[in-house]
Amino acid sequence: MADEEIDLGEERTYHAVPPPSALGGPAAAQGASLELGPRKPEEPPRTKSASELRLDAIRRKLGEARSSNHKAVVDEDRRRKMTDKQLRDEERGRGRELKQKRGEGTLAEDPLFSVSAEEAELAVEREREKRRRGESHTWNLEEFTLVHGARIKTEMALEASGAVAAAAGSQADVDPMSYGSASAYAPREDRVDALVDDLARQAAARATSSRRRQHYEEDDVTYINDRNKVFNEKIAREFNKYTSEIKNNLERGTAL
């Protein structure tokens, strides 16, 4: 009867088993530990030799290099897929973040405020010249027009001097059987002199002209950009001889 009372009073179920001390059971609260077997004696930490330390350092550097290389490859692939506008926006954002980290985000510390107008204009001109040199391999309508016009003028000058007709007549008189002989195609003395004069004229033109024109501060500003300035100069060369008197009369107030 007593055994039956003991059996009824004690419920042996799975949930009634306390958790082990490793999981915070009662034994852990009381400072006891769950021993699953004989404890092995703890070995003292072994000091690494110089070669082992050097090997660990090399492995650590290899891991850092591998990680940085992978990061660089991923960033390069991402930037290659971006457009020019996205790249510019990213550069601006990176510059703003760098200024904020350095505390240079205020207007008082903006480096552009320490640049004069002349220095800024020179910087813009250098950037424009660099861009022009970079685009020199592309086709430019204005330069093509100038070269074509110079060629037309040269051909007109040759036709006016009779050089083309004389050359055609001299070629018609050449014996076709005398191919390869220097005397058959020897240039005339007048054509040699004309070639020398033309080369001298080109050398003088190159010596007295340059691509970069000098800017005079006292001149009137009649243009809005460099291209418009060149256009106005071309118009002035053609029509100033007709409009200079009218312009002077308007400035003096004596116009009719």
PDB file of C-alpha atoms in Angstrom:
ATOM      1  CA  MET A   1       0.000   0.000   0.000  1.00  0.00           C
ATOM      2  CA  ALA A   2       2.849   2.309   0.814  1.00  0.00           C
ATOM      3  CA  ASP A   3       4.464   1.531  -2.499  1.00  0.00           C
ATOM      4  CA  GLU A   4       1.272   2.434  -4.303  1.00  0.00           C
ATOM      5  CA  GLU A   5       1.163   5.816  -2.499  1.00  0.00           C
ATOM      6  CA  ILE A   6       4.759   6.499  -3.470  1.00  0.00           C
ATOM      7  CA  ASP A   7       4.080   5.591  -7.081  1.00  0.00           C
ATOM      8  CA  LEU A   8       1.042   7.842  -7.202  1.00  0.00           C
ATOM      9  CA  GLY A   9       2.839  10.755  -5.565  1.00  0.00           C
ATOM     10  CA  GLU A  10       5.854  10.758  -7.876  1.00  0.00           C
ATOM     11  CA  GLU A  11       5.360  11.427 -11.584  1.00  0.00           C
ATOM     12  CA  ARG A  12       8.344  10.242 -13.572  1.00  0.00           C
ATOM     13  CA  THR A  13       7.998  11.965 -16.960  1.00  0.00           C
ATOM     14  CA  TYR A  14      10.473  13.332 -19.522  1.00  0.00           C
ATOM     15  CA  HIS A  15       9.580  16.930 -18.731  1.00  0.00           C
ATOM     16  CA  ALA A  16      10.282  16.402 -15.061  1.00  0.00           C
ATOM     17  CA  VAL A  17      13.959  15.710 -15.754  1.00  0.00           C
ATOM     18  CA  PRO A  18      15.970  18.882 -14.981  1.00  0.00           C
ATOM     19  CA  PRO A  19      18.149  20.285 -17.782  1.00  0.00           C
ATOM     20  CA  PRO A  20      21.878  19.739 -17.571  1.00  0.00           C
ATOM     21  CA  SER A  21      24.124  22.218 -15.896  1.00  0.00           C
ATOM     22  CA  ALA A  22      25.544  23.317 -19.254  1.00  0.00           C
ATOM     23  CA  LEU A  23      22.073  24.678 -20.152  1.00  0.00           C
ATOM     24  CA  GLY A  24      21.504  26.470 -16.863  1.00  0.00           C
ATOM     25  CA  GLY A  25      19.919  23.717 -14.784  1.00  0.00           C
ATOM     26  CA  PRO A  26      19.719  23.541 -11.034  1.00  0.00           C
ATOM     27  CA  ALA A  27      23.125  21.975 -10.838  1.00  0.00           C
ATOM     28  CA  ALA A  28      24.601  25.013 -12.542  1.00  0.00           C
ATOM     29  CA  ALA A  29      22.850  27.336 -10.107  1.00  0.00           C
ATOM     30  CA  GLN A  30      24.340  25.445  -7.177  1.00  0.00           C
ATOM     31  CA  GLY A  31      27.787  25.558  -8.688  1.00  0.00           C
ATOM     32  CA  ALA A  32      27.848  21.862  -9.556  1.00  0.00           C
ATOM     33  CA  SER A  33      29.043  20.657 -12.956  1.00  0.00           C
ATOM     34  CA  LEU A  34      27.942  17.744 -15.063  1.00  0.00           C
ATOM     35  CA  GLU A  35      30.868  15.424 -15.565  1.00  0.00           C
ATOM     36  CA  LEU A  36      30.509  12.943 -18.389  1.00  0.00           C
ATOM     37  CA  GLY A  37      33.797  11.196 -17.817  1.00  0.00           C
ATOM     38  CA  PRO A  38      37.189  11.516 -16.254  1.00  0.00           C
ATOM     39  CA  ARG A  39      38.589  15.015 -16.664  1.00  0.00           C
ATOM     40  CA  LYS A  40      41.758  15.287 -18.661  1.00  0.00           C
ATOM     41  CA  PRO A  41      44.552  17.337 -17.214  1.00  0.00           C
ATOM     42  CA  GLU A  42      44.697  20.773 -18.817  1.00  0.00           C
ATOM     43  CA  GLU A  43      47.760  21.332 -20.941  1.00  0.00           C
ATOM     44  CA  PRO A  44      49.586  24.644 -20.565  1.00  0.00           C
ATOM     45  CA  PRO A  45      49.363  26.917 -23.667  1.00  0.00           C
ATOM     46  CA  ARG A  46      52.235  26.245 -25.995  1.00  0.00           C
ATOM     47  CA  THR A  47      54.205  29.241 -27.183  1.00  0.00           C
ATOM     48  CA  LYS A  48      54.615  29.439 -30.959  1.00  0.00           C
ATOM     49  CA  SER A  49      58.015  29.606 -32.514  1.00  0.00           C
ATOM     50  CA  ALA A  50      59.223  32.495 -34.655  1.00  0.00           C
ATOM     51  CA  SER A  51      58.630  30.557 -37.875  1.00  0.00           C
ATOM     52  CA  GLU A  52      55.046  29.738 -36.852  1.00  0.00           C
ATOM     53  CA  LEU A  53      54.355  33.372 -35.992  1.00  0.00           C
ATOM     54  CA  ARG A  54      55.797  34.441 -39.340  1.00  0.00           C
ATOM     55  CA  LEU A  55      53.638  31.840 -41.119  1.00  0.00           C
ATOM     56  CA  ASP A  56      50.529  33.152 -39.340  1.00  0.00           C
ATOM     57  CA  ALA A  57      51.397  36.700 -40.384  1.00  0.00           C
ATOM     58  CA  ILE A  58      51.841  35.594 -44.000  1.00  0.00           C
ATOM     59  CA  ARG A  59      48.505  33.782 -43.963  1.00  0.00           C
ATOM     60  CA  ARG A  60      46.822  36.838 -42.486  1.00  0.00           C
ATOM     61  CA  LYS A  61      48.307  39.080 -45.185  1.00  0.00           C
ATOM     62  CA  LEU A  62      47.224  36.639 -47.897  1.00  0.00           C
ATOM     63  CA  GLY A  63      43.682  36.697 -46.560  1.00  0.00           C
ATOM     64  CA  GLU A  64      43.635  40.497 -46.477  1.00  0.00           C
ATOM     65  CA  ALA A  65      45.038  40.693 -50.022  1.00  0.00           C
ATOM     66  CA  ARG A  66      42.480  38.174 -51.289  1.00  0.00           C
ATOM     67  CA  SER A  67      39.668  40.135 -49.671  1.00  0.00           C
ATOM     68  CA  SER A  68      40.869  43.489 -51.037  1.00  0.00           C
ATOM     69  CA  ASN A  69      41.341  42.055 -54.547  1.00  0.00           C
ATOM     70  CA  HIS A  70      37.832  40.626 -54.547  1.00  0.00           C
ATOM     71  CA  LYS A  71      36.442  43.940 -53.346  1.00  0.00           C
ATOM     72  CA  ALA A  72      38.339  45.830 -56.078  1.00  0.00           C
ATOM     73  CA  VAL A  73      37.091  43.458 -58.794  1.00  0.00           C
ATOM     74  CA  VAL A  74      33.498  43.810 -57.630  1.00  0.00           C
ATOM     75  CA  ASP A  75      33.800  47.616 -57.496  1.00  0.00           C
ATOM     76  CA  GLU A  76      35.394  47.758 -60.970  1.00  0.00           C
ATOM     77  CA  ASP A  77      32.618  45.611 -62.439  1.00  0.00           C
ATOM     78  CA  ARG A  78      29.999  47.814 -60.784  1.00  0.00           C
ATOM     79  CA  ARG A  79      31.588  51.033 -62.093  1.00  0.00           C
ATOM     80  CA  ARG A  80      31.913  49.591 -65.608  1.00  0.00           C
ATOM     81  CA  LYS A  81      28.165  49.022 -65.715  1.00  0.00           C
ATOM     82  CA  MET A  82      27.385  52.581 -64.571  1.00  0.00           C
ATOM     83  CA  THR A  83      26.736  55.527 -66.871  1.00  0.00           C
ATOM     84  CA  ASP A  84      28.804  58.721 -66.928  1.00  0.00           C
ATOM     85  CA  LYS A  85      26.142  60.603 -64.995  1.00  0.00           C
ATOM     86  CA  GLN A  86      26.039  57.944 -62.286  1.00  0.00           C
ATOM     87  CA  LEU A  87      29.821  58.049 -61.980  1.00  0.00           C
ATOM     88  CA  ARG A  88      29.791  61.837 -61.620  1.00  0.00           C
ATOM     89  CA  ASP A  89      27.059  61.673 -58.991  1.00  0.00           C
ATOM     90  CA  GLU A  90      29.016  59.051 -57.075  1.00  0.00           C
ATOM     91  CA  GLU A  91      32.170  61.187 -57.152  1.00  0.00           C
ATOM     92  CA  ARG A  92      30.233  64.202 -55.880  1.00  0.00           C
ATOM     93  CA  GLY A  93      28.714  62.156 -53.078  1.00  0.00           C
ATOM     94  CA  ARG A  94      32.116  60.789 -52.097  1.00  0.00           C
ATOM     95  CA  GLY A  95      33.528  64.318 -52.064  1.00  0.00           C
ATOM     96  CA  ARG A  96      30.716  65.569 -49.842  1.00  0.00           C
ATOM     97  CA  GLU A  97      31.220  62.694 -47.416  1.00  0.00           C
ATOM     98  CA  LEU A  98      34.950  63.387 -47.275  1.00  0.00           C
ATOM     99  CA  LYS A  99      34.338  67.070 -46.562  1.00  0.00           C
ATOM    100  CA  GLN A 100      31.876  66.216 -43.822  1.00  0.00           C
ATOM    101  CA  LYS A 101      34.394  63.880 -42.199  1.00  0.00           C
ATOM    102  CA  ARG A 102      37.070  66.578 -42.333  1.00  0.00           C
ATOM    103  CA  GLY A 103      34.700  69.276 -41.152  1.00  0.00           C
ATOM    104  CA  GLU A 104      35.027  71.265 -44.372  1.00  0.00           C
ATOM    105  CA  GLY A 105      31.350  71.415 -45.195  1.00  0.00           C
ATOM    106  CA  THR A 106      30.917  75.078 -44.238  1.00  0.00           C
ATOM    107  CA  LEU A 107      31.036  77.831 -46.802  1.00  0.00           C
ATOM    108  CA  ALA A 108      33.673  79.737 -44.859  1.00  0.00           C
ATOM    109  CA  GLU A 109      36.167  76.901 -45.390  1.00  0.00           C
ATOM    110  CA  ASP A 110      35.309  76.289 -49.038  1.00  0.00           C
ATOM    111  CA  PRO A 111      38.611  76.309 -51.017  1.00  0.00           C
ATOM    112  CA  LEU A 112      36.898  77.978 -53.994  1.00  0.00           C
ATOM    113  CA  PHE A 113      36.553  81.192 -51.984  1.00  0.00           C
ATOM    114  CA  SER A 114      40.349  81.531 -51.922  1.00  0.00           C
ATOM    115  CA  VAL A 115      40.630  81.382 -55.749  1.00  0.00           C
ATOM    116  CA  SER A 116      40.658  84.645 -57.669  1.00  0.00           C
ATOM    117  CA  ALA A 117      38.658  85.266 -60.824  1.00  0.00           C
ATOM    118  CA  GLU A 118      41.818  85.251 -62.972  1.00  0.00           C
ATOM    119  CA  GLU A 119      42.930  81.890 -61.588  1.00  0.00           C
ATOM    120  CA  ALA A 120      39.467  80.418 -62.111  1.00  0.00           C
ATOM    121  CA  GLU A 121      39.405  81.694 -65.704  1.00  0.00           C
ATOM    122  CA  LEU A 122      42.837  80.198 -66.390  1.00  0.00           C
ATOM    123  CA  ALA A 123      41.718  76.872 -64.914  1.00  0.00           C
ATOM    124  CA  VAL A 124      38.637  76.852 -67.144  1.00  0.00           C
ATOM    125  CA  GLU A 125      40.770  77.705 -70.178  1.00  0.00           C
ATOM    126  CA  ARG A 126      43.217  74.889 -69.380  1.00  0.00           C
ATOM    127  CA  GLU A 127      40.349  72.433 -69.006  1.00  0.00           C
ATOM    128  CA  ARG A 128      38.872  73.581 -72.327  1.00  0.00           C
ATOM    129  CA  GLU A 129      42.266  73.219 -74.044  1.00  0.00           C
ATOM    130  CA  LYS A 130      42.722  69.740 -72.571  1.00  0.00           C
ATOM    131  CA  ARG A 131      39.286  68.726 -73.822  1.00  0.00           C
ATOM    132  CA  ARG A 132      40.051  70.152 -77.260  1.00  0.00           C
ATOM    133  CA  ARG A 133      43.299  68.164 -77.498  1.00  0.00           C
ATOM    134  CA  GLY A 134      41.470  65.037 -76.421  1.00  0.00           C
ATOM    135  CA  GLU A 135      38.863  65.535 -79.128  1.00  0.00           C
ATOM    136  CA  SER A 136      41.358  66.446 -81.858  1.00  0.00           C
ATOM    137  CA  HIS A 137      41.017  62.996 -83.437  1.00  0.00           C
ATOM    138  CA  THR A 138      37.316  63.561 -84.067  1.00  0.00           C
ATOM    139  CA  TRP A 139      35.893  65.202 -87.176  1.00  0.00           C
ATOM    140  CA  ASN A 140      35.365  68.959 -86.812  1.00  0.00           C
ATOM    141  CA  LEU A 141      33.263  70.839 -89.358  1.00  0.00           C
ATOM    142  CA  GLU A 142      34.920  74.194 -88.717  1.00  0.00           C
ATOM    143  CA  GLU A 143      38.468  72.893 -89.190  1.00  0.00           C
ATOM    144  CA  PHE A 144      37.423  70.919 -92.264  1.00  0.00           C
ATOM    145  CA  THR A 145      35.885  74.069 -93.754  1.00  0.00           C
ATOM    146  CA  LEU A 146      39.082  76.053 -93.173  1.00  0.00           C
ATOM    147  CA  VAL A 147      41.299  73.379 -94.747  1.00  0.00           C
ATOM    148  CA  HIS A 148      38.969  72.959 -97.709  1.00  0.00           C
ATOM    149  CA  GLY A 149      38.825  76.714 -98.255  1.00  0.00           C
ATOM    150  CA  ALA A 150      42.626  76.969 -98.209  1.00  0.00           C
ATOM    151  CA  ARG A 151      42.835  74.207-100.793  1.00  0.00           C
ATOM    152  CA  ILE A 152      40.308  75.957-103.054  1.00  0.00           C
ATOM    153  CA  LYS A 153      42.318  79.194-102.828  1.00  0.00           C
ATOM    154  CA  THR A 154      45.522  77.366-103.751  1.00  0.00           C
ATOM    155  CA  GLU A 155      43.876  75.731-106.773  1.00  0.00           C
ATOM    156  CA  MET A 156      42.451  79.064-107.912  1.00  0.00           C
ATOM    157  CA  ALA A 157      45.879  80.673-107.629  1.00  0.00           C
ATOM    158  CA  LEU A 158      47.433  77.897-109.705  1.00  0.00           C
ATOM    159  CA  GLU A 159      44.758  78.190-112.381  1.00  0.00           C
ATOM    160  CA  ALA A 160      45.192  81.960-112.528  1.00  0.00           C
ATOM    161  CA  SER A 161      48.934  81.628-112.986  1.00  0.00           C
ATOM    162  CA  GLY A 162      48.504  79.135-115.840  1.00  0.00           C
ATOM    163  CA  ALA A 163      50.420  76.430-114.009  1.00  0.00           C
ATOM    164  CA  VAL A 164      47.723  73.808-114.522  1.00  0.00           C
ATOM    165  CA  ALA A 165      47.521  74.326-118.273  1.00  0.00           C
ATOM    166  CA  ALA A 166      51.295  74.372-118.566  1.00  0.00           C
ATOM    167  CA  ALA A 167      51.580  71.145-116.577  1.00  0.00           C
ATOM    168  CA  ALA A 168      48.925  69.486-118.759  1.00  0.00           C
ATOM    169  CA  GLY A 169      50.745  70.585-121.913  1.00  0.00           C
ATOM    170  CA  SER A 170      54.069  69.333-120.626  1.00  0.00           C
ATOM    171  CA  GLN A 171      52.552  65.952-119.722  1.00  0.00           C
ATOM    172  CA  ALA A 172      51.011  65.653-123.221  1.00  0.00           C
ATOM    173  CA  ASP A 173      54.412  66.171-124.822  1.00  0.00           C
ATOM    174  CA  VAL A 174      56.057  63.406-122.776  1.00  0.00           C
ATOM    175  CA  ASP A 175      57.101  60.332-124.710  1.00  0.00           C
ATOM    176  CA  PRO A 176      55.425  57.272-123.093  1.00  0.00           C
ATOM    177  CA  MET A 177      58.387  55.108-124.067  1.00  0.00           C
ATOM    178  CA  SER A 178      60.745  57.222-121.969  1.00  0.00           C
ATOM    179  CA  TYR A 179      59.301  56.001-118.679  1.00  0.00           C
ATOM    180  CA  GLY A 180      61.772  56.187-115.818  1.00  0.00           C
ATOM    181  CA  SER A 181      64.092  58.764-117.332  1.00  0.00           C
ATOM    182  CA  ALA A 182      64.683  61.807-115.157  1.00  0.00           C
ATOM    183  CA  SER A 183      64.951  64.201-118.085  1.00  0.00           C
ATOM    184  CA  ALA A 184      61.433  63.417-119.311  1.00  0.00           C
ATOM    185  CA  TYR A 185      59.768  64.617-116.085  1.00  0.00           C
ATOM    186  CA  ALA A 186      62.231  67.305-115.020  1.00  0.00           C
ATOM    187  CA  PRO A 187      60.371  70.358-113.618  1.00  0.00           C
ATOM    188  CA  ARG A 188      60.790  73.708-115.276  1.00  0.00           C
ATOM    189  CA  GLU A 189      62.698  76.500-113.598  1.00  0.00           C
ATOM    190  CA  ASP A 190      59.627  78.725-113.230  1.00  0.00           C
ATOM    191  CA  ARG A 191      57.694  75.943-111.460  1.00  0.00           C
ATOM    192  CA  VAL A 192      60.588  75.372-109.065  1.00  0.00           C
ATOM    193  CA  ASP A 193      60.616  79.087-108.268  1.00  0.00           C
ATOM    194  CA  ALA A 194      56.841  79.047-107.763  1.00  0.00           C
ATOM    195  CA  LEU A 195      57.159  76.122-105.331  1.00  0.00           C
ATOM    196  CA  VAL A 196      59.886  77.905-103.382  1.00  0.00           C
ATOM    197  CA  ASP A 197      57.779  81.071-103.187  1.00  0.00           C
ATOM    198  CA  ASP A 198      54.761  79.099-101.975  1.00  0.00           C
ATOM    199  CA  LEU A 199      56.794  77.370 -99.255  1.00  0.00           C
ATOM    200  CA  ALA A 200      58.221  80.715 -98.141  1.00  0.00           C
ATOM    201  CA  ARG A 201      54.722  82.201 -98.006  1.00  0.00           C
ATOM    202  CA  GLN A 202      53.462  79.307 -95.868  1.00  0.00           C
ATOM    203  CA  ALA A 203      56.423  79.625 -93.493  1.00  0.00           C
ATOM    204  CA  ALA A 204      55.785  83.363 -93.096  1.00  0.00           C
ATOM    205  CA  ALA A 205      52.099  82.723 -92.423  1.00  0.00           C
ATOM    206  CA  ARG A 206      52.926  80.150 -89.744  1.00  0.00           C
ATOM    207  CA  ALA A 207      55.427  82.499 -88.107  1.00  0.00           C
ATOM    208  CA  THR A 208      52.980  85.400 -87.874  1.00  0.00           C
ATOM    209  CA  SER A 209      49.915  83.434 -86.782  1.00  0.00           C
ATOM    210  CA  SER A 210      49.034  81.129 -83.910  1.00  0.00           C
ATOM    211  CA  ARG A 211      45.978  79.241 -82.750  1.00  0.00           C
ATOM    212  CA  ARG A 212      45.726  81.083 -79.454  1.00  0.00           C
ATOM    213  CA  ARG A 213      44.909  84.723 -80.142  1.00  0.00           C
ATOM    214  CA  GLN A 214      45.994  87.412 -77.744  1.00  0.00           C
ATOM    215  CA  HIS A 215      43.230  88.999 -75.730  1.00  0.00           C
ATOM    216  CA  TYR A 216      43.238  92.766 -75.316  1.00  0.00           C
ATOM    217  CA  GLU A 217      41.448  94.160 -72.286  1.00  0.00           C
ATOM    218  CA  GLU A 218      40.669  97.495 -73.950  1.00  0.00           C
ATOM    219  CA  ASP A 219      38.751  95.899 -76.832  1.00  0.00           C
ATOM    220  CA  ASP A 220      34.963  95.988 -76.837  1.00  0.00           C
ATOM    221  CA  VAL A 221      33.275  92.752 -75.835  1.00  0.00           C
ATOM    222  CA  THR A 222      30.961  91.887 -78.735  1.00  0.00           C
ATOM    223  CA  TYR A 223      30.701  88.149 -78.178  1.00  0.00           C
ATOM    224  CA  ILE A 224      29.175  85.697 -75.738  1.00  0.00           C
ATOM    225  CA  ASN A 225      31.681  82.843 -76.091  1.00  0.00           C
ATOM    226  CA  ASP A 226      34.829  81.916 -78.026  1.00  0.00           C
ATOM    227  CA  ARG A 227      32.953  80.456 -80.969  1.00  0.00           C
ATOM    228  CA  ASN A 228      30.822  83.588 -81.291  1.00  0.00           C
ATOM    229  CA  LYS A 229      33.987  85.686 -81.065  1.00  0.00           C
ATOM    230  CA  VAL A 230      35.509  83.896 -84.066  1.00  0.00           C
ATOM    231  CA  PHE A 231      32.275  84.305 -86.021  1.00  0.00           C
ATOM    232  CA  ASN A 232      32.133  88.041 -85.248  1.00  0.00           C
ATOM    233  CA  GLU A 233      35.742  88.445 -86.376  1.00  0.00           C
ATOM    234  CA  LYS A 234      34.921  86.803 -89.703  1.00  0.00           C
ATOM    235  CA  ILE A 235      31.931  89.111 -90.153  1.00  0.00           C
ATOM    236  CA  ALA A 236      34.064  92.125 -89.238  1.00  0.00           C
ATOM    237  CA  ARG A 237      36.703  91.279 -91.847  1.00  0.00           C
ATOM    238  CA  GLU A 238      34.063  91.226 -94.568  1.00  0.00           C
ATOM    239  CA  PHE A 239      31.743  94.091 -93.587  1.00  0.00           C
ATOM    240  CA  ASN A 240      33.742  96.511 -91.425  1.00  0.00           C
ATOM    241  CA  LYS A 241      34.799  98.466 -94.489  1.00  0.00           C
ATOM    242  CA  TYR A 242      31.120  99.222 -95.115  1.00  0.00           C
ATOM    243  CA  THR A 243      29.869  99.695 -91.563  1.00  0.00           C
ATOM    244  CA  SER A 244      32.807 101.388 -89.803  1.00  0.00           C
ATOM    245  CA  GLU A 245      31.702 104.895 -90.834  1.00  0.00           C
ATOM    246  CA  ILE A 246      28.105 104.262 -89.734  1.00  0.00           C
ATOM    247  CA  LYS A 247      29.336 102.928 -86.398  1.00  0.00           C
ATOM    248  CA  ASN A 248      31.576 105.952 -85.822  1.00  0.00           C
ATOM    249  CA  ASN A 249      28.741 108.348 -86.641  1.00  0.00           C
ATOM    250  CA  LEU A 250      26.449 106.584 -84.179  1.00  0.00           C
ATOM    251  CA  GLU A 251      29.080 106.784 -81.443  1.00  0.00           C
ATOM    252  CA  ARG A 252      29.741 110.491 -82.112  1.00  0.00           C
ATOM    253  CA  GLY A 253      26.061 111.280 -82.402  1.00  0.00           C
ATOM    254  CA  THR A 254      26.452 112.707 -85.890  1.00  0.00           C
ATOM    255  CA  ALA A 255      24.476 110.050 -87.715  1.00  0.00           C
ATOM    256  CA  LEU A 256      21.904 111.300 -90.195  1.00  0.00           C
TER     257      LEU A 256
END
